[in-house]
Amino acid sequence: MAGKVNLSQKDTYLLWGRAAGRCEFEGCNKILYRDNFSLRSLNLAERAHIVARSPNGPRGDLDCSRSLVDNIDNVMLLCRECHDRIDSDSSSFPAVVLKEMKNKHEKRIEFLTGFDNEKSSHIVTYSANIGDIRVPIDFNSAVMSMIRNGRTPAEPFAIDLSNAGNALKDDSAQFWEVEERNLVTKFNQKLLDRISETGDIRHSSLFAIAPVPLLIKLGSLFTDKCPVDIYQKKREPSTWDWGCRDLKTKFHISVPECKFDTVALVLSLSADINTEDVYKTLGKNISVWHVRAETPNYDCIVTLEELGLFRNIMRETLNKIKKCHGADNVIHTFAAIPISAAIEVGRVWMPRADLPMQTYNRLPNRNFQKALLIGKENIR
């Protein structure tokens, strides 16, 4: 191991500050001021020379060792394991590699701590079974997408609304009852009080993967209670980042020719829903309103601007349906839409102004199954 590092007290504080008390070895990032098991405050840090103080030491240099001996830019803050690693195998960790690690770590810390408090946001996650598969939300991926979006996490953990113990599949009525009860309960316990009572949650960032009816329900819980950024999961590449493109997806409303008592709203964004499948569920004597992407596909919403366009047309559609069919009705909602759009359907829906929405879930055999009734308390 390299010789002792004799930094001044000022430079020692500066090194700790630049490293934010974490190991600077790339991929480690271990906290060095607390024991992970006992949670006691401890100094677990070791200061390591990049270029050894002796020409014969790890990464030693005849010309530079003496001049860099106590230069803070030549010292890394490391945990014991990483210190042993770089010095016992110095050929795999040359000075140029360690300097790059140190610079990247300290620049990242400077970047993260440079955000205004107004840019902090509470990460909220929710996942539920789609069929018999539940995809958990990776906290680190969420954090990185937030940072690239100009925000930082307000807490070092997510507020998770998931019911991880639910083994039911989404083709059973019990699944919807259990998930809705869990979602409402956890939202009220973990979020609502902190939004309305204590007021310490001023902004949320929402990451969710669940069947569409549950995403709509989730959006209806948020409404405008608290500003929230919605994130859209991409498949390729796997990321939560919003994209950008010049040619925006356009959305159109198709108004029914005949007016019947039963109202259906079909949302064809990520795939086209055949009206015949809706007739098989509700019968022929229905008024079908259709909001459709110009070319329905999974990537119909890639940008925040496109999500905003959909939100606007959804608001317009809900207004028109109520005006046409009256205030004592229910909107039977059939949707093939991306995650973000499903959440925005719930957010744009207003509990005191809009008609209740009976949502349906599409089964693998293409039949539709009743799922959640959004706004059931509004039914007279």
Short mmCIF file of C-alpha atoms in Angstrom, two decimals:
data_model
loop_
_atom_site.label_atom_id
_atom_site.label_comp_id
_atom_site.label_asym_id
_atom_site.label_seq_id
_atom_site.Cartn_x
_atom_site.Cartn_y
_atom_site.Cartn_z
CA MET A 1 0.00 0.00 0.00
CA ALA A 2 1.16 3.55 -0.73
CA GLY A 3 2.70 5.72 1.98
CA LYS A 4 0.88 7.95 4.41
CA VAL A 5 -1.00 10.96 3.04
CA ASN A 6 -0.24 14.17 4.88
CA LEU A 7 -2.93 16.57 3.73
CA SER A 8 -3.51 19.78 5.64
CA GLN A 9 -6.72 20.01 7.67
CA LYS A 10 -8.13 22.44 5.09
CA ASP A 11 -7.41 20.04 2.21
CA THR A 12 -8.78 17.10 4.19
CA TYR A 13 -12.10 18.90 4.65
CA LEU A 14 -12.01 19.88 1.00
CA LEU A 15 -11.45 16.27 -0.11
CA TRP A 16 -14.37 15.04 2.03
CA GLY A 17 -16.56 17.82 0.65
CA ARG A 18 -15.69 17.10 -2.98
CA ALA A 19 -16.35 13.38 -2.49
CA ALA A 20 -19.50 13.99 -0.39
CA GLY A 21 -18.23 11.40 2.09
CA ARG A 22 -18.45 8.57 -0.45
CA CYS A 23 -15.90 6.22 -2.00
CA GLU A 24 -14.65 7.71 -5.25
CA PHE A 25 -13.92 4.37 -6.92
CA GLU A 26 -16.26 4.07 -9.90
CA GLY A 27 -19.18 1.77 -9.16
CA CYS A 28 -18.63 1.72 -5.38
CA ASN A 29 -19.98 5.03 -4.01
CA LYS A 30 -20.02 3.54 -0.48
CA ILE A 31 -20.89 5.90 2.38
CA LEU A 32 -17.75 6.44 4.45
CA TYR A 33 -19.17 8.23 7.48
CA ARG A 34 -21.58 5.53 8.72
CA ASP A 35 -21.51 1.81 9.31
CA ASN A 36 -24.17 0.19 7.12
CA PHE A 37 -25.02 -2.50 9.67
CA SER A 38 -25.03 -0.69 13.02
CA LEU A 39 -25.85 2.72 11.46
CA ARG A 40 -23.31 4.23 13.87
CA SER A 41 -21.34 7.27 12.77
CA LEU A 42 -17.84 6.10 11.88
CA ASN A 43 -14.93 7.32 9.77
CA LEU A 44 -14.44 4.48 7.28
CA ALA A 45 -12.48 6.56 4.77
CA GLU A 46 -8.93 6.00 3.58
CA ARG A 47 -6.97 8.55 1.59
CA ALA A 48 -5.11 7.03 -1.33
CA HIS A 49 -2.42 8.45 -3.59
CA ILE A 50 -3.10 8.24 -7.29
CA VAL A 51 0.62 8.67 -8.05
CA ALA A 52 2.46 7.12 -5.10
CA ARG A 53 4.59 9.36 -2.86
CA SER A 54 7.52 7.03 -3.62
CA PRO A 55 8.70 6.21 -7.16
CA ASN A 56 8.70 2.57 -6.07
CA GLY A 57 5.10 2.63 -4.83
CA PRO A 58 1.91 1.83 -6.77
CA ARG A 59 1.84 4.09 -9.86
CA GLY A 60 5.06 5.71 -8.64
CA ASP A 61 6.89 8.08 -10.97
CA LEU A 62 10.47 9.32 -10.82
CA ASP A 63 9.51 12.83 -11.89
CA CYS A 64 6.08 13.31 -10.31
CA SER A 65 5.96 11.33 -7.05
CA ARG A 66 7.65 14.00 -4.92
CA SER A 67 5.89 17.00 -6.48
CA LEU A 68 2.42 15.40 -6.10
CA VAL A 69 2.98 13.86 -2.69
CA ASP A 70 0.40 15.94 -0.80
CA ASN A 71 -1.51 17.53 -3.67
CA ILE A 72 -5.25 17.15 -3.11
CA ASP A 73 -5.76 16.49 -6.83
CA ASN A 74 -3.54 13.42 -6.43
CA VAL A 75 -5.55 11.97 -3.54
CA MET A 76 -8.76 9.91 -3.65
CA LEU A 77 -11.18 9.25 -0.81
CA LEU A 78 -11.77 5.50 -0.81
CA CYS A 79 -13.13 2.69 1.30
CA ARG A 80 -10.61 0.13 2.55
CA GLU A 81 -11.61 -2.52 0.00
CA CYS A 82 -11.19 -0.18 -2.98
CA HIS A 83 -7.90 1.18 -1.59
CA ASP A 84 -6.56 -2.39 -1.35
CA ARG A 85 -7.82 -3.15 -4.84
CA ILE A 86 -6.08 -0.28 -6.63
CA ASP A 87 -2.77 -0.75 -4.81
CA SER A 88 -2.57 -4.56 -5.01
CA ASP A 89 -3.21 -4.49 -8.76
CA SER A 90 -1.81 -1.13 -9.86
CA SER A 91 -1.30 -2.31 -13.46
CA SER A 92 -5.10 -2.63 -13.85
CA PHE A 93 -5.63 0.78 -12.26
CA PRO A 94 -3.07 3.19 -13.74
CA ALA A 95 -2.98 6.83 -12.67
CA VAL A 96 -4.90 8.05 -15.74
CA VAL A 97 -7.83 5.73 -14.90
CA LEU A 98 -7.97 6.77 -11.24
CA LYS A 99 -7.76 10.48 -12.13
CA GLU A 100 -10.75 10.00 -14.44
CA MET A 101 -12.69 8.22 -11.66
CA LYS A 102 -11.94 11.01 -9.19
CA ASN A 103 -12.91 13.75 -11.65
CA LYS A 104 -16.15 12.04 -12.69
CA HIS A 105 -17.20 11.43 -9.08
CA GLU A 106 -16.46 14.99 -7.92
CA LYS A 107 -18.13 16.56 -10.98
CA ARG A 108 -21.23 14.42 -10.37
CA ILE A 109 -21.37 15.54 -6.73
CA GLU A 110 -20.98 19.17 -7.77
CA PHE A 111 -23.74 18.75 -10.33
CA LEU A 112 -26.16 17.07 -7.92
CA THR A 113 -25.61 19.58 -5.13
CA GLY A 114 -25.91 22.52 -7.47
CA PHE A 115 -29.69 22.19 -7.85
CA ASP A 116 -31.99 24.72 -6.24
CA ASN A 117 -34.34 23.31 -3.56
CA GLU A 118 -37.20 24.33 -5.82
CA LYS A 119 -36.01 21.63 -8.24
CA SER A 120 -36.29 18.80 -5.71
CA SER A 121 -39.05 16.25 -6.19
CA HIS A 122 -40.37 13.20 -4.33
CA ILE A 123 -40.12 10.00 -6.36
CA VAL A 124 -43.39 8.04 -6.35
CA THR A 125 -43.43 4.51 -7.77
CA TYR A 126 -46.25 2.08 -8.48
CA SER A 127 -46.29 -1.30 -10.17
CA ALA A 128 -48.97 -3.98 -10.39
CA ASN A 129 -49.39 -7.34 -12.09
CA ILE A 130 -49.94 -7.31 -15.84
CA GLY A 131 -51.12 -10.85 -16.36
CA ASP A 132 -48.92 -12.76 -13.92
CA ILE A 133 -45.90 -10.44 -14.29
CA ARG A 134 -45.08 -7.44 -12.13
CA VAL A 135 -42.22 -5.20 -13.20
CA PRO A 136 -40.63 -3.38 -10.22
CA ILE A 137 -39.41 0.20 -10.69
CA ASP A 138 -35.65 0.62 -10.39
CA PHE A 139 -34.96 3.56 -8.07
CA ASN A 140 -31.56 4.41 -9.57
CA SER A 141 -32.96 4.54 -13.11
CA ALA A 142 -35.69 6.87 -11.88
CA VAL A 143 -33.15 9.14 -10.20
CA MET A 144 -31.00 9.41 -13.32
CA SER A 145 -34.01 10.31 -15.49
CA MET A 146 -35.05 12.95 -12.95
CA ILE A 147 -31.58 14.47 -12.97
CA ARG A 148 -31.52 14.61 -16.77
CA ASN A 149 -34.91 16.30 -16.51
CA GLY A 150 -33.45 19.01 -14.23
CA ARG A 151 -34.69 17.69 -10.87
CA THR A 152 -33.16 15.96 -7.86
CA PRO A 153 -34.78 13.47 -5.46
CA ALA A 154 -36.05 15.09 -2.26
CA GLU A 155 -35.44 11.85 -0.32
CA PRO A 156 -32.99 8.96 -0.77
CA PHE A 157 -35.86 6.51 -1.32
CA ALA A 158 -39.07 6.22 -3.30
CA ILE A 159 -42.61 6.51 -1.96
CA ASP A 160 -43.84 3.15 -3.23
CA LEU A 161 -47.57 2.56 -3.61
CA SER A 162 -47.26 -1.01 -4.91
CA ASN A 163 -48.90 -4.06 -3.39
CA ALA A 164 -45.96 -6.42 -3.89
CA GLY A 165 -47.70 -9.29 -2.09
CA ASN A 166 -50.65 -9.48 -4.50
CA ALA A 167 -50.29 -12.73 -6.47
CA LEU A 168 -53.67 -12.41 -8.20
CA LYS A 169 -53.84 -12.05 -11.98
CA ASP A 170 -55.61 -9.15 -13.65
CA ASP A 171 -58.27 -11.44 -15.17
CA SER A 172 -60.09 -11.79 -11.84
CA ALA A 173 -62.55 -9.35 -10.30
CA GLN A 174 -60.83 -9.81 -6.93
CA PHE A 175 -57.57 -8.48 -8.40
CA TRP A 176 -59.16 -5.10 -9.14
CA GLU A 177 -60.80 -4.88 -5.72
CA VAL A 178 -57.54 -5.67 -3.91
CA GLU A 179 -55.40 -3.35 -6.03
CA GLU A 180 -57.80 -0.41 -5.86
CA ARG A 181 -58.13 -0.68 -2.08
CA ASN A 182 -54.36 -0.89 -1.68
CA LEU A 183 -53.68 1.99 -4.04
CA VAL A 184 -56.16 4.36 -2.41
CA THR A 185 -55.04 3.40 1.11
CA LYS A 186 -51.34 3.84 0.40
CA PHE A 187 -51.89 7.08 -1.51
CA ASN A 188 -53.83 8.53 1.42
CA GLN A 189 -51.33 7.30 4.02
CA LYS A 190 -48.07 8.04 2.23
CA LEU A 191 -48.90 11.04 0.06
CA LEU A 192 -52.17 12.83 0.76
CA ASP A 193 -51.33 13.91 4.31
CA ARG A 194 -47.89 15.10 3.25
CA ILE A 195 -49.41 17.09 0.39
CA SER A 196 -52.42 18.62 2.13
CA GLU A 197 -51.58 18.52 5.86
CA THR A 198 -47.83 18.99 6.38
CA GLY A 199 -47.21 20.40 2.92
CA ASP A 200 -43.69 18.97 2.77
CA ILE A 201 -44.37 17.34 -0.61
CA ARG A 202 -44.48 20.19 -3.09
CA HIS A 203 -43.63 18.27 -6.22
CA SER A 204 -43.73 14.59 -7.23
CA SER A 205 -42.14 12.55 -9.99
CA LEU A 206 -44.26 9.55 -10.93
CA PHE A 207 -42.89 6.26 -12.32
CA ALA A 208 -45.47 3.52 -12.87
CA ILE A 209 -46.02 0.22 -14.71
CA ALA A 210 -49.48 -1.32 -14.29
CA PRO A 211 -52.64 -2.23 -16.23
CA VAL A 212 -54.34 0.79 -17.80
CA PRO A 213 -57.39 0.95 -15.45
CA LEU A 214 -55.08 1.16 -12.42
CA LEU A 215 -52.98 3.86 -14.08
CA ILE A 216 -56.13 5.87 -14.73
CA LYS A 217 -57.13 5.41 -11.08
CA LEU A 218 -53.66 6.51 -9.97
CA GLY A 219 -53.92 9.66 -12.09
CA SER A 220 -57.37 10.41 -10.62
CA LEU A 221 -55.86 10.35 -7.12
CA PHE A 222 -53.22 12.91 -8.06
CA THR A 223 -55.41 15.27 -10.15
CA ASP A 224 -54.10 18.78 -9.39
CA LYS A 225 -53.44 18.22 -5.66
CA CYS A 226 -49.71 18.50 -6.26
CA PRO A 227 -47.56 19.34 -9.30
CA VAL A 228 -46.29 16.07 -10.76
CA ASP A 229 -43.93 15.04 -13.56
CA ILE A 230 -45.11 11.94 -15.40
CA TYR A 231 -42.44 9.63 -16.83
CA GLN A 232 -42.88 7.27 -19.77
CA LYS A 233 -41.02 3.93 -19.85
CA LYS A 234 -39.27 3.19 -23.13
CA ARG A 235 -38.45 -0.32 -24.28
CA GLU A 236 -35.51 0.42 -26.58
CA PRO A 237 -33.35 1.74 -25.12
CA SER A 238 -34.66 0.91 -21.66
CA THR A 239 -35.03 4.31 -20.02
CA TRP A 240 -37.57 6.67 -18.45
CA ASP A 241 -36.22 9.68 -20.35
CA TRP A 242 -38.55 11.73 -22.51
CA GLY A 243 -37.48 12.06 -26.14
CA CYS A 244 -37.66 14.85 -28.67
CA ARG A 245 -38.75 14.97 -32.30
CA ASP A 246 -40.00 17.63 -34.67
CA LEU A 247 -42.94 15.75 -36.15
CA LYS A 248 -45.50 15.47 -33.36
CA THR A 249 -48.24 12.83 -33.21
CA LYS A 250 -51.69 14.23 -33.93
CA PHE A 251 -54.86 13.07 -32.18
CA HIS A 252 -58.40 13.17 -33.53
CA ILE A 253 -61.91 12.92 -32.00
CA SER A 254 -64.57 10.90 -33.83
CA VAL A 255 -68.09 11.94 -32.77
CA PRO A 256 -70.88 9.28 -32.90
CA GLU A 257 -73.57 9.72 -35.54
CA CYS A 258 -76.38 8.38 -33.34
CA LYS A 259 -77.17 9.29 -29.77
CA PHE A 260 -77.91 6.38 -27.40
CA ASP A 261 -78.22 6.20 -23.63
CA THR A 262 -75.04 4.10 -23.28
CA VAL A 263 -71.80 5.99 -23.91
CA ALA A 264 -68.45 4.42 -24.84
CA LEU A 265 -65.11 6.20 -25.13
CA VAL A 266 -62.46 4.37 -27.13
CA LEU A 267 -58.84 5.50 -26.85
CA SER A 268 -56.68 4.06 -29.64
CA LEU A 269 -53.14 5.37 -29.20
CA SER A 270 -50.71 2.48 -28.82
CA ALA A 271 -52.97 0.11 -30.77
CA ASP A 272 -56.22 0.32 -32.71
CA ILE A 273 -59.30 -0.91 -30.84
CA ASN A 274 -61.92 -2.38 -33.16
CA THR A 275 -65.39 -0.96 -32.51
CA GLU A 276 -66.83 -4.45 -33.04
CA ASP A 277 -65.00 -5.58 -29.88
CA VAL A 278 -66.72 -2.78 -27.97
CA TYR A 279 -70.10 -3.82 -29.40
CA LYS A 280 -69.46 -7.40 -28.21
CA THR A 281 -69.07 -6.01 -24.68
CA LEU A 282 -71.86 -3.43 -24.52
CA GLY A 283 -74.21 -4.26 -27.41
CA LYS A 284 -74.91 -2.31 -30.61
CA ASN A 285 -77.10 0.43 -29.16
CA ILE A 286 -74.30 2.63 -27.90
CA SER A 287 -72.75 5.98 -28.77
CA VAL A 288 -69.06 5.46 -29.47
CA TRP A 289 -66.67 8.40 -29.09
CA HIS A 290 -63.22 7.65 -30.42
CA VAL A 291 -59.94 9.45 -29.66
CA ARG A 292 -57.28 8.08 -31.99
CA ALA A 293 -53.66 8.73 -32.78
CA GLU A 294 -53.05 9.39 -36.45
CA THR A 295 -51.06 6.14 -36.63
CA PRO A 296 -51.61 4.10 -33.45
CA ASN A 297 -48.35 2.53 -32.24
CA TYR A 298 -46.42 1.97 -29.02
CA ASP A 299 -44.26 5.06 -29.59
CA CYS A 300 -47.14 7.42 -30.36
CA ILE A 301 -46.16 9.53 -27.32
CA VAL A 302 -42.43 10.18 -27.14
CA THR A 303 -42.28 13.82 -26.06
CA LEU A 304 -43.86 15.87 -23.29
CA GLU A 305 -45.43 18.07 -25.97
CA GLU A 306 -47.29 15.06 -27.37
CA LEU A 307 -48.50 14.14 -23.90
CA GLY A 308 -49.78 17.71 -23.55
CA LEU A 309 -51.59 17.48 -26.89
CA PHE A 310 -53.31 14.29 -25.77
CA ARG A 311 -54.22 15.83 -22.42
CA ASN A 312 -55.88 18.76 -24.21
CA ILE A 313 -57.90 16.58 -26.55
CA MET A 314 -58.96 14.35 -23.65
CA ARG A 315 -60.23 17.38 -21.75
CA GLU A 316 -62.14 18.54 -24.82
CA THR A 317 -63.67 15.07 -25.29
CA LEU A 318 -64.90 14.78 -21.70
CA ASN A 319 -66.56 18.19 -21.99
CA LYS A 320 -68.30 17.25 -25.25
CA ILE A 321 -69.55 13.92 -23.93
CA LYS A 322 -71.13 15.51 -20.86
CA LYS A 323 -72.72 18.26 -22.95
CA CYS A 324 -74.14 15.70 -25.39
CA HIS A 325 -75.25 12.96 -22.97
CA GLY A 326 -76.07 14.88 -19.79
CA ALA A 327 -74.76 14.80 -16.24
CA ASP A 328 -76.44 11.49 -15.22
CA ASN A 329 -74.46 9.01 -17.24
CA VAL A 330 -71.37 6.82 -17.19
CA ILE A 331 -68.54 6.73 -19.73
CA HIS A 332 -67.53 3.16 -20.59
CA THR A 333 -63.82 3.52 -21.34
CA PHE A 334 -61.79 1.16 -23.54
CA ALA A 335 -58.15 2.13 -23.86
CA ALA A 336 -55.00 0.99 -25.63
CA ILE A 337 -52.69 3.78 -24.53
CA PRO A 338 -49.16 4.31 -23.18
CA ILE A 339 -48.47 4.54 -19.45
CA SER A 340 -48.18 8.33 -19.43
CA ALA A 341 -51.43 8.82 -21.33
CA ALA A 342 -53.33 6.49 -18.99
CA ILE A 343 -52.17 8.48 -15.97
CA GLU A 344 -53.11 11.74 -17.68
CA VAL A 345 -56.62 10.42 -18.41
CA GLY A 346 -57.07 10.14 -14.65
CA ARG A 347 -55.42 13.47 -13.94
CA VAL A 348 -57.49 15.41 -16.45
CA TRP A 349 -60.72 13.79 -15.20
CA MET A 350 -62.38 16.04 -12.61
CA PRO A 351 -64.35 14.26 -9.88
CA ARG A 352 -66.90 17.03 -9.36
CA ALA A 353 -67.35 18.01 -13.00
CA ASP A 354 -66.98 14.90 -15.16
CA LEU A 355 -69.06 11.76 -15.63
CA PRO A 356 -67.90 8.58 -13.85
CA MET A 357 -65.71 6.32 -15.99
CA GLN A 358 -66.24 2.57 -16.08
CA THR A 359 -62.86 1.22 -17.23
CA TYR A 360 -62.26 -2.08 -18.98
CA ASN A 361 -59.23 -4.35 -19.15
CA ARG A 362 -58.32 -6.18 -22.35
CA LEU A 363 -57.69 -9.91 -21.91
CA PRO A 364 -55.27 -12.01 -24.01
CA ASN A 365 -58.26 -13.41 -25.98
CA ARG A 366 -59.08 -9.78 -27.01
CA ASN A 367 -62.28 -9.73 -24.94
CA PHE A 368 -62.84 -6.86 -22.52
CA GLN A 369 -63.45 -7.30 -18.80
CA LYS A 370 -64.93 -4.75 -16.39
CA ALA A 371 -62.23 -3.31 -14.19
CA LEU A 372 -62.53 -0.14 -12.07
CA LEU A 373 -65.29 2.42 -11.83
CA ILE A 374 -63.65 5.83 -11.48
CA GLY A 375 -65.89 8.31 -9.64
CA LYS A 376 -68.45 5.82 -8.37
CA GLU A 377 -69.29 8.23 -5.57
CA ASN A 378 -70.68 10.57 -8.27
CA ILE A 379 -73.34 8.08 -9.36
CA ARG A 380 -76.74 9.11 -8.13
#
